[in-house]
């Protein structure tokens, strides 16, 4: 008997397959479109308070609109159809003599589009035309009383963890990179390790991570704070949307790597461009710059669990070293944002917390004197230490729980040593039933499905020690992925 399969039947099979695995793509934006005090979402038409590392459309400017992004003649991201703009504060090193140097950004930026529909739904909405949002809060300088490290996600249903206030802070990650060791998990540490810790442990630098909220009111995105139209799902990246935010959009996740290791042995501190030496005030901005119909097609069809843009037939891919510059206002053309700067560009004050920063307004382009000695090297906020945590090994003892929770059983044998996080808490005590490190749970294992874990591992291919090999996957992880694909097909 001859069997014919209609295209629509094939599509149904494909979609089913797509959403039982982790559908996503990883947008590489290897070059910056600007490193400048630009931020049309916060300071439209004027110079922004602090310096951002900016990627994406050449139509970006201090007053860019969606139409400007779309009309941009180029993009610094590798998919030519992506004219979005992505930006985060830059990272600076302040030497003991007080001057600032931009830390080298390695490998540009990766923007993950993780395609998690709401539970019980097989489709996902693309970002609508003109969509924009901000994640994180530039003025934050403490982690409240939340446990360090995170309590396991299965306990996030209770206060204070079932709040947007917590989820917003749990959406920040500071990943200590040491390619000789098993990688840390994503979003494991929500604050910037101090200089001594970075020197001692992070031989390959620091990866800044930012998860955006993915639950939308569905009503508008023209909100003054660029935030109140969006909420995090219950597990930051995965989980359920809160009431009032029914529409699930792609879950956007930014990664940038900064070569903090270049300053090993030099006295000083790292500080984000917004005057934040703690990391709690890390944040990021997104302006959608796709054709919305095209993006919806991509969301529906670019579901290969490899996450590689090359596996999406819709994408037009350009060289990763494509130069595409945004437009700078004349006042910023000569602003020194690179090295030997006497103050953070914009004269942004360093606020170490724990009280919030005031959101000081933008200063003029830097010409000023060095900052007062009192602001040099101060670290008033108690910064917790969090020992190196290997995020590897999906131990066979891991159990999947409904709702997307992986509870990791910590192995007690020698082979499990690397997987068992060794945790030292010097900030908030763990105020939950999980005060016992034996039941500690690595956040990176908590997803809506086992494959999500693989997404987070695959990202480790950003072996930026050698940018030429960035697309080489770690064989073991690829094997995992293949296995999951196999499972999903059956
Ligand atoms: C900034 O202002 C300009 C001019 O009013 C407007 O066209 C543009 O859409 C605004 N951009 C943002 C991101 O709000
Ligand atoms: C499923 O998601 C799609 C896309 O966001 C949405 O249009 C639809 O209303 C959702 N269905 C249900 C039952 O929530
Ligand atoms: C783009 O900007 C970089 C950094 O400012 C500059 O070196 C380069 O010349 C610019 N390229 C073009 C084509 O404008
Ligand atoms: C911690 O940060 C929050 C949010 O900025 C602020 O309301 C609170 O006062 C801060 N805590 C302390 C002890 O300053």
Short mmCIF file of C-alpha atoms and ligand atoms in Angstrom, two decimals, residues 121 123-125, ligand 2:
data_model
loop_
_atom_site.label_atom_id
_atom_site.label_comp_id
_atom_site.label_asym_id
_atom_site.label_seq_id
_atom_site.Cartn_x
_atom_site.Cartn_y
_atom_site.Cartn_z
CA UNK A 121 -0.32 25.22 24.32
CA UNK A 123 2.09 27.63 19.75
CA UNK A 124 3.98 30.69 20.72
CA UNK A 125 3.52 34.30 19.73
C1 LIG B 2 -1.82 29.52 22.71
O1 LIG B 2 -0.83 30.42 22.30
C2 LIG B 2 -1.20 31.20 21.18
C3 LIG B 2 0.01 32.00 20.77
O2 LIG B 2 0.45 32.80 21.83
C4 LIG B 2 -2.38 32.07 21.53
O3 LIG B 2 -2.77 32.83 20.40
C5 LIG B 2 -3.53 31.21 21.99
O4 LIG B 2 -4.58 32.02 22.44
C6 LIG B 2 -3.08 30.29 23.11
N1 LIG B 2 -4.13 29.34 23.42
C7 LIG B 2 -4.60 29.22 24.65
C8 LIG B 2 -5.67 28.19 24.82
O5 LIG B 2 -4.21 29.88 25.60
#
